[in-house]
JSON list of C-alpha atoms in Angstrom, two decimals:
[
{"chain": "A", "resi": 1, "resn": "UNK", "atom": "CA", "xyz": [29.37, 25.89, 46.54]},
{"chain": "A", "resi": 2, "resn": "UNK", "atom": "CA", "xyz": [29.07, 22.25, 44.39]},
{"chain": "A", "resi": 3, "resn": "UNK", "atom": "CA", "xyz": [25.13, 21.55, 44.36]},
{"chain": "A", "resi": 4, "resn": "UNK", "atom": "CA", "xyz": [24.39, 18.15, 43.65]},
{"chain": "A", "resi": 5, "resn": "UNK", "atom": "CA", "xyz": [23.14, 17.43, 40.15]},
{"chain": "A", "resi": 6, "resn": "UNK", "atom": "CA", "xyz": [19.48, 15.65, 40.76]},
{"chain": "A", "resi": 7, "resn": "UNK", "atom": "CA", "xyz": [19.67, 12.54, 39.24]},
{"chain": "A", "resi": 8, "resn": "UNK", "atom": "CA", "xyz": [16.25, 10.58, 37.87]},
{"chain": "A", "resi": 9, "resn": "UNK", "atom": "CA", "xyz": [15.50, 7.94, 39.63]},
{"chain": "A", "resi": 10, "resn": "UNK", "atom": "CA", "xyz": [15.64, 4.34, 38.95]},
{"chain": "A", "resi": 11, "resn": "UNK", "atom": "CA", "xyz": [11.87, 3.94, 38.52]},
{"chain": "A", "resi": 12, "resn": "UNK", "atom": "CA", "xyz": [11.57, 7.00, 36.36]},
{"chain": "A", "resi": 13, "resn": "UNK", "atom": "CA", "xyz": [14.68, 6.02, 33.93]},
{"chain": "A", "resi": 14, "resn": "UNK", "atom": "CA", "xyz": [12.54, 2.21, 33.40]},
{"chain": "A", "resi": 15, "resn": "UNK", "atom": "CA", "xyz": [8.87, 4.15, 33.24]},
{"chain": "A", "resi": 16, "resn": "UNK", "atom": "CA", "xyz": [10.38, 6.70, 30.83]},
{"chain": "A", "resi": 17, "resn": "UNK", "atom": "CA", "xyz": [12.05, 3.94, 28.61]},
{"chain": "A", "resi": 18, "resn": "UNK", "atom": "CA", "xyz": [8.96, 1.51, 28.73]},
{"chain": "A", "resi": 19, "resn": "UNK", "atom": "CA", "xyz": [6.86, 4.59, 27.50]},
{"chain": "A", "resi": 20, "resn": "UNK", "atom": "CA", "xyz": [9.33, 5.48, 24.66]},
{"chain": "A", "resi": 21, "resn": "UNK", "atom": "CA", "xyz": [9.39, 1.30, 24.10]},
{"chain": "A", "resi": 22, "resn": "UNK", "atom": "CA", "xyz": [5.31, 1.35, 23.49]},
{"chain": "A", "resi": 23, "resn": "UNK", "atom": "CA", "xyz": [5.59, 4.38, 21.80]},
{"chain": "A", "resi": 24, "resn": "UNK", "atom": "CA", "xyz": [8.07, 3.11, 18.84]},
{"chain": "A", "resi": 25, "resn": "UNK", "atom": "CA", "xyz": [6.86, -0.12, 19.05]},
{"chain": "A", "resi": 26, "resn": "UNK", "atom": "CA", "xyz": [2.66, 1.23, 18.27]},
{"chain": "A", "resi": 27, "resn": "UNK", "atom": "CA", "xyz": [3.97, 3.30, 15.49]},
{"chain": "A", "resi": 28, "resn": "UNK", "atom": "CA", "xyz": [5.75, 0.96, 13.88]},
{"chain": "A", "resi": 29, "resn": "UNK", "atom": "CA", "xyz": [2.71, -1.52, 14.31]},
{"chain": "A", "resi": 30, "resn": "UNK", "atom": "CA", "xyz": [0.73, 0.90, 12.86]},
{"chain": "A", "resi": 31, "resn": "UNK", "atom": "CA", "xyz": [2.85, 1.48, 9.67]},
{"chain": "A", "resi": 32, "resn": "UNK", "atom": "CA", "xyz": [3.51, -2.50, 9.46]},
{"chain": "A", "resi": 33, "resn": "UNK", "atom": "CA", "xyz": [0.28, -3.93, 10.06]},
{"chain": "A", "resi": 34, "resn": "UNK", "atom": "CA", "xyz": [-2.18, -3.44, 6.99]},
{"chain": "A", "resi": 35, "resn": "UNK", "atom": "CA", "xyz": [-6.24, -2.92, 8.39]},
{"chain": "A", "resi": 36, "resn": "UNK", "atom": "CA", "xyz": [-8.44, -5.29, 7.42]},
{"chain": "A", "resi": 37, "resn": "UNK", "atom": "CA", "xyz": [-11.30, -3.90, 5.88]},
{"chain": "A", "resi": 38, "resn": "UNK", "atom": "CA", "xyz": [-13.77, -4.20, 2.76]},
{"chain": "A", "resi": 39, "resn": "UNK", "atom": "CA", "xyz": [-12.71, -2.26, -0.14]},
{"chain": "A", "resi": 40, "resn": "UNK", "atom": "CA", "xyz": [-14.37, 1.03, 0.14]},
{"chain": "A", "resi": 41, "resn": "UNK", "atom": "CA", "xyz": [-16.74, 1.29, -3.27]},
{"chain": "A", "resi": 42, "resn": "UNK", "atom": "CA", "xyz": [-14.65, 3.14, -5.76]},
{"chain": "A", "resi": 43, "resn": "UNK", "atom": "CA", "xyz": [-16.54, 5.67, -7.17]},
{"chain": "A", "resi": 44, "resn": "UNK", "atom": "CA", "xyz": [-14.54, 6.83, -10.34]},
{"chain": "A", "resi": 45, "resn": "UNK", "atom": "CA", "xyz": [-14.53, 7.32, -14.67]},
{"chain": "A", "resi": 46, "resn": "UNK", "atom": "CA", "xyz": [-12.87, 5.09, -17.33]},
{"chain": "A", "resi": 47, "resn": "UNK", "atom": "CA", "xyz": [-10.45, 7.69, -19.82]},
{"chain": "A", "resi": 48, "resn": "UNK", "atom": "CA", "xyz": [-13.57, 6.80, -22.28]},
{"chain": "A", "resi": 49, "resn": "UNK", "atom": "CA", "xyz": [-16.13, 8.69, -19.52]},
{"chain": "A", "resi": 50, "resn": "UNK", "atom": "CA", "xyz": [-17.54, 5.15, -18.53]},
{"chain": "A", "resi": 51, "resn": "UNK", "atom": "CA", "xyz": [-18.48, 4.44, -14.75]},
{"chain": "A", "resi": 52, "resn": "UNK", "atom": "CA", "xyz": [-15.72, 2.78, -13.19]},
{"chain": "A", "resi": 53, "resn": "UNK", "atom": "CA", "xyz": [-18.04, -0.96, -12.46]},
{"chain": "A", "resi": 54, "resn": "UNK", "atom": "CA", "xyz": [-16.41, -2.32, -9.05]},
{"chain": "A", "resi": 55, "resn": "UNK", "atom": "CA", "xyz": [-18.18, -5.75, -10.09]},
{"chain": "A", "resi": 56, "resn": "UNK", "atom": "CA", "xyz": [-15.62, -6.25, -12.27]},
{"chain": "A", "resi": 57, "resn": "UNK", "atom": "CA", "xyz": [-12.75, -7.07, -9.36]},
{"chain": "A", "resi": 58, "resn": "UNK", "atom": "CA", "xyz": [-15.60, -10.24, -8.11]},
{"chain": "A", "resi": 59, "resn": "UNK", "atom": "CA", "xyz": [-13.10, -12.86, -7.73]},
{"chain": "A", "resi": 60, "resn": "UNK", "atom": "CA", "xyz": [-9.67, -11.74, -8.48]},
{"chain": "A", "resi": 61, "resn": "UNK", "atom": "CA", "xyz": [-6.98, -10.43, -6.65]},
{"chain": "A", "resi": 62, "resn": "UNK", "atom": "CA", "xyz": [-6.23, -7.00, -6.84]},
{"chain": "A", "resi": 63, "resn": "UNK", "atom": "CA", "xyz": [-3.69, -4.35, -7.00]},
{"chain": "A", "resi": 64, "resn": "UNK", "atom": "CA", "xyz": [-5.51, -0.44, -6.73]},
{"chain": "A", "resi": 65, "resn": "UNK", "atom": "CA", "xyz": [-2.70, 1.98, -6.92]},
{"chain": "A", "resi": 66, "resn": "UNK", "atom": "CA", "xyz": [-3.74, 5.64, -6.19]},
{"chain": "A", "resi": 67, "resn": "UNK", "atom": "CA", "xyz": [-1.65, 8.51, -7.70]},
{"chain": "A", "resi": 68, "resn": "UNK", "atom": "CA", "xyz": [-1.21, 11.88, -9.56]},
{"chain": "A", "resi": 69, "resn": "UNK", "atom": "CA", "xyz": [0.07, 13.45, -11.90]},
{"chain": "A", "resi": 70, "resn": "UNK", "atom": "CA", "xyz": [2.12, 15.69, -9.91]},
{"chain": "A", "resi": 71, "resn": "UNK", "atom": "CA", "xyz": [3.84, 12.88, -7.46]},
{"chain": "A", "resi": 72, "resn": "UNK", "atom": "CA", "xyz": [6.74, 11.79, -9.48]},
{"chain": "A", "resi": 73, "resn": "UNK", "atom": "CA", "xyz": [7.22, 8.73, -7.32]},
{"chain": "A", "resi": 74, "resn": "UNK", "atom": "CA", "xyz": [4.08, 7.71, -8.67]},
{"chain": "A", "resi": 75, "resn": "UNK", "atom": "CA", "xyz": [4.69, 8.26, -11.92]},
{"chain": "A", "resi": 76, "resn": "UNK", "atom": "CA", "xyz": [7.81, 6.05, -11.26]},
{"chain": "A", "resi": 77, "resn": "UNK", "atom": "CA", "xyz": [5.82, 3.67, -10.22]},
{"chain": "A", "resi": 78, "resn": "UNK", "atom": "CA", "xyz": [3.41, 2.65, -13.03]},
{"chain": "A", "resi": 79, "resn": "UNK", "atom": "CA", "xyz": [5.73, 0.93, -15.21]},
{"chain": "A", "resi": 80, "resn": "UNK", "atom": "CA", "xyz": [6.52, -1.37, -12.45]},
{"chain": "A", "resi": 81, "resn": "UNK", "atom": "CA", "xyz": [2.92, -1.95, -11.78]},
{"chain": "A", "resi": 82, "resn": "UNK", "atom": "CA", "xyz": [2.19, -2.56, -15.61]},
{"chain": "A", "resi": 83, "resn": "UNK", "atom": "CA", "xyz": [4.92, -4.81, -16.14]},
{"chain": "A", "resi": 84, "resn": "UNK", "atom": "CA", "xyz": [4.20, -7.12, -13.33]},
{"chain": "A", "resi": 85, "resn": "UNK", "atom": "CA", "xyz": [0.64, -6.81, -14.40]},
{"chain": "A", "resi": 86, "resn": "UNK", "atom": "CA", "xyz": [1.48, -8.29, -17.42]},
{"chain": "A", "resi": 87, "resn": "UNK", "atom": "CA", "xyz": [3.19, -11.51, -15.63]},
{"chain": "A", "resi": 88, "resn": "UNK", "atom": "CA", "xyz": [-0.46, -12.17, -14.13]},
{"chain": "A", "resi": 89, "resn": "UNK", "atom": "CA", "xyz": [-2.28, -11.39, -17.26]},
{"chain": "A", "resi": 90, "resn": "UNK", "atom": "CA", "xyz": [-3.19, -15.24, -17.31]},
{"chain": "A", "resi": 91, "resn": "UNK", "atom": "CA", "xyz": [-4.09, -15.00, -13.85]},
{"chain": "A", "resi": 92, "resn": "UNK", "atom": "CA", "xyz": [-7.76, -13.39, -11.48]},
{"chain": "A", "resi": 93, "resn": "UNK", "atom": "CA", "xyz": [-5.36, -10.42, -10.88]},
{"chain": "A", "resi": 94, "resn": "UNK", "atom": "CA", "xyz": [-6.28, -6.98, -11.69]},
{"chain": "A", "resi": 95, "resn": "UNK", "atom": "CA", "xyz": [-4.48, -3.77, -11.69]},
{"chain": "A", "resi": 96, "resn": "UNK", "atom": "CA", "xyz": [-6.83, -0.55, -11.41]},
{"chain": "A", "resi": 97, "resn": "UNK", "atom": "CA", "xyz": [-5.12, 2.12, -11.11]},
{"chain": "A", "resi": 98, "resn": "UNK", "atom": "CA", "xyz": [-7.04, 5.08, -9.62]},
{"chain": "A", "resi": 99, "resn": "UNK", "atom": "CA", "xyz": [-5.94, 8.82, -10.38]},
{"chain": "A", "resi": 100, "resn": "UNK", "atom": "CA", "xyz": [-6.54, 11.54, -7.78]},
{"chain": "A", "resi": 101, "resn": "UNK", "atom": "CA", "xyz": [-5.37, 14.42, -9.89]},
{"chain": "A", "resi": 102, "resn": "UNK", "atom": "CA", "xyz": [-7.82, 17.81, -9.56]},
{"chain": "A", "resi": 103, "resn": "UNK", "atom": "CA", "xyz": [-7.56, 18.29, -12.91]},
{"chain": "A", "resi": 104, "resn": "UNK", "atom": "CA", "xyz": [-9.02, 15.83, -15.35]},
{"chain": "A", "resi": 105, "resn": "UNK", "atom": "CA", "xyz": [-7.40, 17.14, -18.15]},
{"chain": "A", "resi": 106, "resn": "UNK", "atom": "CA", "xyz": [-3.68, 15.98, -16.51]},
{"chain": "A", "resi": 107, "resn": "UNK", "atom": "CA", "xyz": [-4.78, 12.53, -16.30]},
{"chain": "A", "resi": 108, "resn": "UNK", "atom": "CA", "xyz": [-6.30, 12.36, -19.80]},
{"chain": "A", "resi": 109, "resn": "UNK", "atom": "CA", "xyz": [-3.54, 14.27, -21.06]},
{"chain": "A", "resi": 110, "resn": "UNK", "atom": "CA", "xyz": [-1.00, 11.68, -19.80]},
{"chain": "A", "resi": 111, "resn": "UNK", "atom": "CA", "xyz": [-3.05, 8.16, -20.42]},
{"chain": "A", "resi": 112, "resn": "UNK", "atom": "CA", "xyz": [-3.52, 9.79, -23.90]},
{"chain": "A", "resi": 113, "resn": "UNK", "atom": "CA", "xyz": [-0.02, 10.16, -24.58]},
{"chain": "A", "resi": 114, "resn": "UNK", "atom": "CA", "xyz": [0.65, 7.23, -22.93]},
{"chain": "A", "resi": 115, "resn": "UNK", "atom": "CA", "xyz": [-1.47, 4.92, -24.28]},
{"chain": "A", "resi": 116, "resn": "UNK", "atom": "CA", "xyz": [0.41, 6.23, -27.61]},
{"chain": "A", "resi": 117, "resn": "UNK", "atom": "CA", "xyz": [3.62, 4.27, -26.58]},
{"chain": "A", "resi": 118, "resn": "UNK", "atom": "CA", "xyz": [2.51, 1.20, -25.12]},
{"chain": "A", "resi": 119, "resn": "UNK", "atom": "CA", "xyz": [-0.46, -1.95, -25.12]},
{"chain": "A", "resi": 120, "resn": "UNK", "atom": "CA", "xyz": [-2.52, -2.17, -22.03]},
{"chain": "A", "resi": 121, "resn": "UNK", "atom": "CA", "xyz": [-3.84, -5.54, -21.32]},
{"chain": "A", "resi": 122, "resn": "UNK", "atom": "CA", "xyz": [-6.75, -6.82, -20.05]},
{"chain": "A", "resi": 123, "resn": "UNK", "atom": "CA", "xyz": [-7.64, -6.89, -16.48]},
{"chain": "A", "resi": 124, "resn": "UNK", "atom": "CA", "xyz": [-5.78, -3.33, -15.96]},
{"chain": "A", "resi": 125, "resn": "UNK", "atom": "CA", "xyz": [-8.10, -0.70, -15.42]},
{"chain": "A", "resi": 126, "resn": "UNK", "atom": "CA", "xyz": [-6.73, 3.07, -15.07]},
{"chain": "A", "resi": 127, "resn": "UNK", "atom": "CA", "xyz": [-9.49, 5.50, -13.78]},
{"chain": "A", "resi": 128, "resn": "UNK", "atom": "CA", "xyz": [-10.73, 8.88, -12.19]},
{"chain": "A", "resi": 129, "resn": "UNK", "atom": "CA", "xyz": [-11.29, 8.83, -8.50]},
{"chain": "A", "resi": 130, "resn": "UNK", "atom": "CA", "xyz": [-14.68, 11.36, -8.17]},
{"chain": "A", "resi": 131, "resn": "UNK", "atom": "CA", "xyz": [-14.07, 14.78, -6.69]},
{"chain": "A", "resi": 132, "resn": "UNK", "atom": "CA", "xyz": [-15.96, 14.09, -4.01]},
{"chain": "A", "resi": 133, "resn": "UNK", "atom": "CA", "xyz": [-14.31, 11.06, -2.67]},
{"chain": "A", "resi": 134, "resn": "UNK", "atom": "CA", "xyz": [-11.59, 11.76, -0.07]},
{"chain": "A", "resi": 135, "resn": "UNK", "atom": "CA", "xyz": [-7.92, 11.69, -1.55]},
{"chain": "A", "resi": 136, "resn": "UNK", "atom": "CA", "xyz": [-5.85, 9.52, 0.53]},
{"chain": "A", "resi": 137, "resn": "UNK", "atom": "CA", "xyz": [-3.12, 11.78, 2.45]},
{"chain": "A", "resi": 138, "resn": "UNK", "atom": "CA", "xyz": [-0.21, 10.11, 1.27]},
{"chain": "A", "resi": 139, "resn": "UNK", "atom": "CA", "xyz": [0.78, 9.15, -2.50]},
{"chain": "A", "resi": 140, "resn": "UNK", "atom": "CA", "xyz": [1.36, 7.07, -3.79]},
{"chain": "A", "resi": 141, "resn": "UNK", "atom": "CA", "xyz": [-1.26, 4.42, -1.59]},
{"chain": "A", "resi": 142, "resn": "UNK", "atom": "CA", "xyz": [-1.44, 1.04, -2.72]},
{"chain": "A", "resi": 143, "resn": "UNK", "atom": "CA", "xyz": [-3.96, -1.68, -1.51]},
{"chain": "A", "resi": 144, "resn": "UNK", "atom": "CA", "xyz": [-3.72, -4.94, -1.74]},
{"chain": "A", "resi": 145, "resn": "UNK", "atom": "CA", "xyz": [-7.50, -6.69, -2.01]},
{"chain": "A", "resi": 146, "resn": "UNK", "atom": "CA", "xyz": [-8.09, -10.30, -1.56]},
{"chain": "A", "resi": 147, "resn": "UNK", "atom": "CA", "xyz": [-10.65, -12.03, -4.44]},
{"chain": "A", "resi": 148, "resn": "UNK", "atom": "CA", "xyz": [-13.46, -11.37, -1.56]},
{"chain": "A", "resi": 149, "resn": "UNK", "atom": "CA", "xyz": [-12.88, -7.51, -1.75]},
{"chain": "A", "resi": 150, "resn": "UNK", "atom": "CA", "xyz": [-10.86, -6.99, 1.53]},
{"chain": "A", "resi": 151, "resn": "UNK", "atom": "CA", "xyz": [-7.70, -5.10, 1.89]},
{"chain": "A", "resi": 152, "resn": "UNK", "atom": "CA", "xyz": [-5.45, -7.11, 3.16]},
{"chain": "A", "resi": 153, "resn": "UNK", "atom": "CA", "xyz": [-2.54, -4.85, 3.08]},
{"chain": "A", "resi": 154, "resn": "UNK", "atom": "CA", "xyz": [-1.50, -0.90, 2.59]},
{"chain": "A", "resi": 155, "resn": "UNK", "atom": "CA", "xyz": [1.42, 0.60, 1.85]},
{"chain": "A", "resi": 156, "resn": "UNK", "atom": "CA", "xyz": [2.23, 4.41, 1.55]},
{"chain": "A", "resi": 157, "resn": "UNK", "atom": "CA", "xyz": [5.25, 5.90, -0.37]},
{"chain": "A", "resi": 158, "resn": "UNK", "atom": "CA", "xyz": [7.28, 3.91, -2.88]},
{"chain": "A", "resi": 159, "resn": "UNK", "atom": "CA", "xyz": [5.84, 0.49, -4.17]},
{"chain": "A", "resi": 160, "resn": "UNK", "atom": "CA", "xyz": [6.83, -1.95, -1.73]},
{"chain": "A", "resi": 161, "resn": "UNK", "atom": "CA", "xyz": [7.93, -5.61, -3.15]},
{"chain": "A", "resi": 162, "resn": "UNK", "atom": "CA", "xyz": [5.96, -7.28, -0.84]},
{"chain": "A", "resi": 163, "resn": "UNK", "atom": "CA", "xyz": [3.18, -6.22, -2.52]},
{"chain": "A", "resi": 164, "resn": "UNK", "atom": "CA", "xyz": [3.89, -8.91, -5.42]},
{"chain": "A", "resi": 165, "resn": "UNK", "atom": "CA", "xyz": [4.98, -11.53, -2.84]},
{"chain": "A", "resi": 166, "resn": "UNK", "atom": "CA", "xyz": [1.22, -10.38, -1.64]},
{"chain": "A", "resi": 167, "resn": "UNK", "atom": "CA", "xyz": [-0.35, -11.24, -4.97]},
{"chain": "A", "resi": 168, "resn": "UNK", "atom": "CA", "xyz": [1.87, -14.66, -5.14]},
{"chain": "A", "resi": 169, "resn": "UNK", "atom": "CA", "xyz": [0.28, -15.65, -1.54]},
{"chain": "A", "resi": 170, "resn": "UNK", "atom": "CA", "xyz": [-3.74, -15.09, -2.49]},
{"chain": "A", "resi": 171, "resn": "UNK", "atom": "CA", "xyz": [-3.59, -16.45, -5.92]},
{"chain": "A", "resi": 172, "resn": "UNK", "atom": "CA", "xyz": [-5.50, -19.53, -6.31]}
]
């Protein structure tokens, strides 16, 4: 006996496509679009023990780079993020770059060694998050901050070259 095969209908194939539509389109809006907000105060250490002075980003565009020791994506990363820091050395740019590690001694450990093969310039600033400041979920996380301390992008995973594009836009 041959049963009929039940067939969606017409108005369930559209609803179930719109719904799958939204669905891709939110999450994609939420990975593209970048949430405006005020810098959150950075609470971290200088390599010298110093508190990390927020004051000091007033008025210049920034690049704050999260990251550890252990991601080696971020580790891949900080080259890029020194060179081009160098290009805007002239510039109100900064480059802090904030370390999430658990362990203090792995961050020292590798700014010590280094800081052995290379010049930092001014206006880059590598520090300590605090341990008891949330660790973003993702590394590496960069922000891009405006010269009135809002993020005006985010991006998650691999540096992005839109974030120098970004840096090109705000400059004065």
């Amino acid at each position: 006996m041959n049963t009929p095969a039940l067939q969606p209908s017409t108005m369930m194939k559209k609803t179930l496509r719109m719904g799958f539509a939204a669905l891709c389109f939110s999450a994609f809006a939420a990975q593209a679009q970048a949430p405006l907000s005020t810098l959150a105060p950075l609470k971290a250490m200088t390599l010298a023990g110093a508190r990390f002075d927020p004051q000091q980003l007033n008025g210049k565009v920034a690049v704050v780079f999260y990251w550890s020791t252990a991601c080696s994506v971020c580790r891949d990363s900080l080259p890029e993020l020194r060179n081009n820091q160098m290009g805007w050395r002239n510039k109100p740019f900064a480059l802090v770059t904030v370390n999430v590690d658990r362990s203090s001694e792995d961050w020292q450990s590798y700014e010590r060694i280094l800081a052995s093969t290379r010049q930092f310039s001014p206006g880059s600033m590598s520090v300590r998050q605090d341990s008891g400041q949330s660790v973003p979920s993702k590394l590496p996380l960069t922000l891009l901050v405006d010269a009135q301390g809002k993020v005006v992008a985010r991006y998650e995973g691999r540096l992005a070259p839109e974030v120098w594009d970004g840096v090109a836009d705000l400059m004065p």
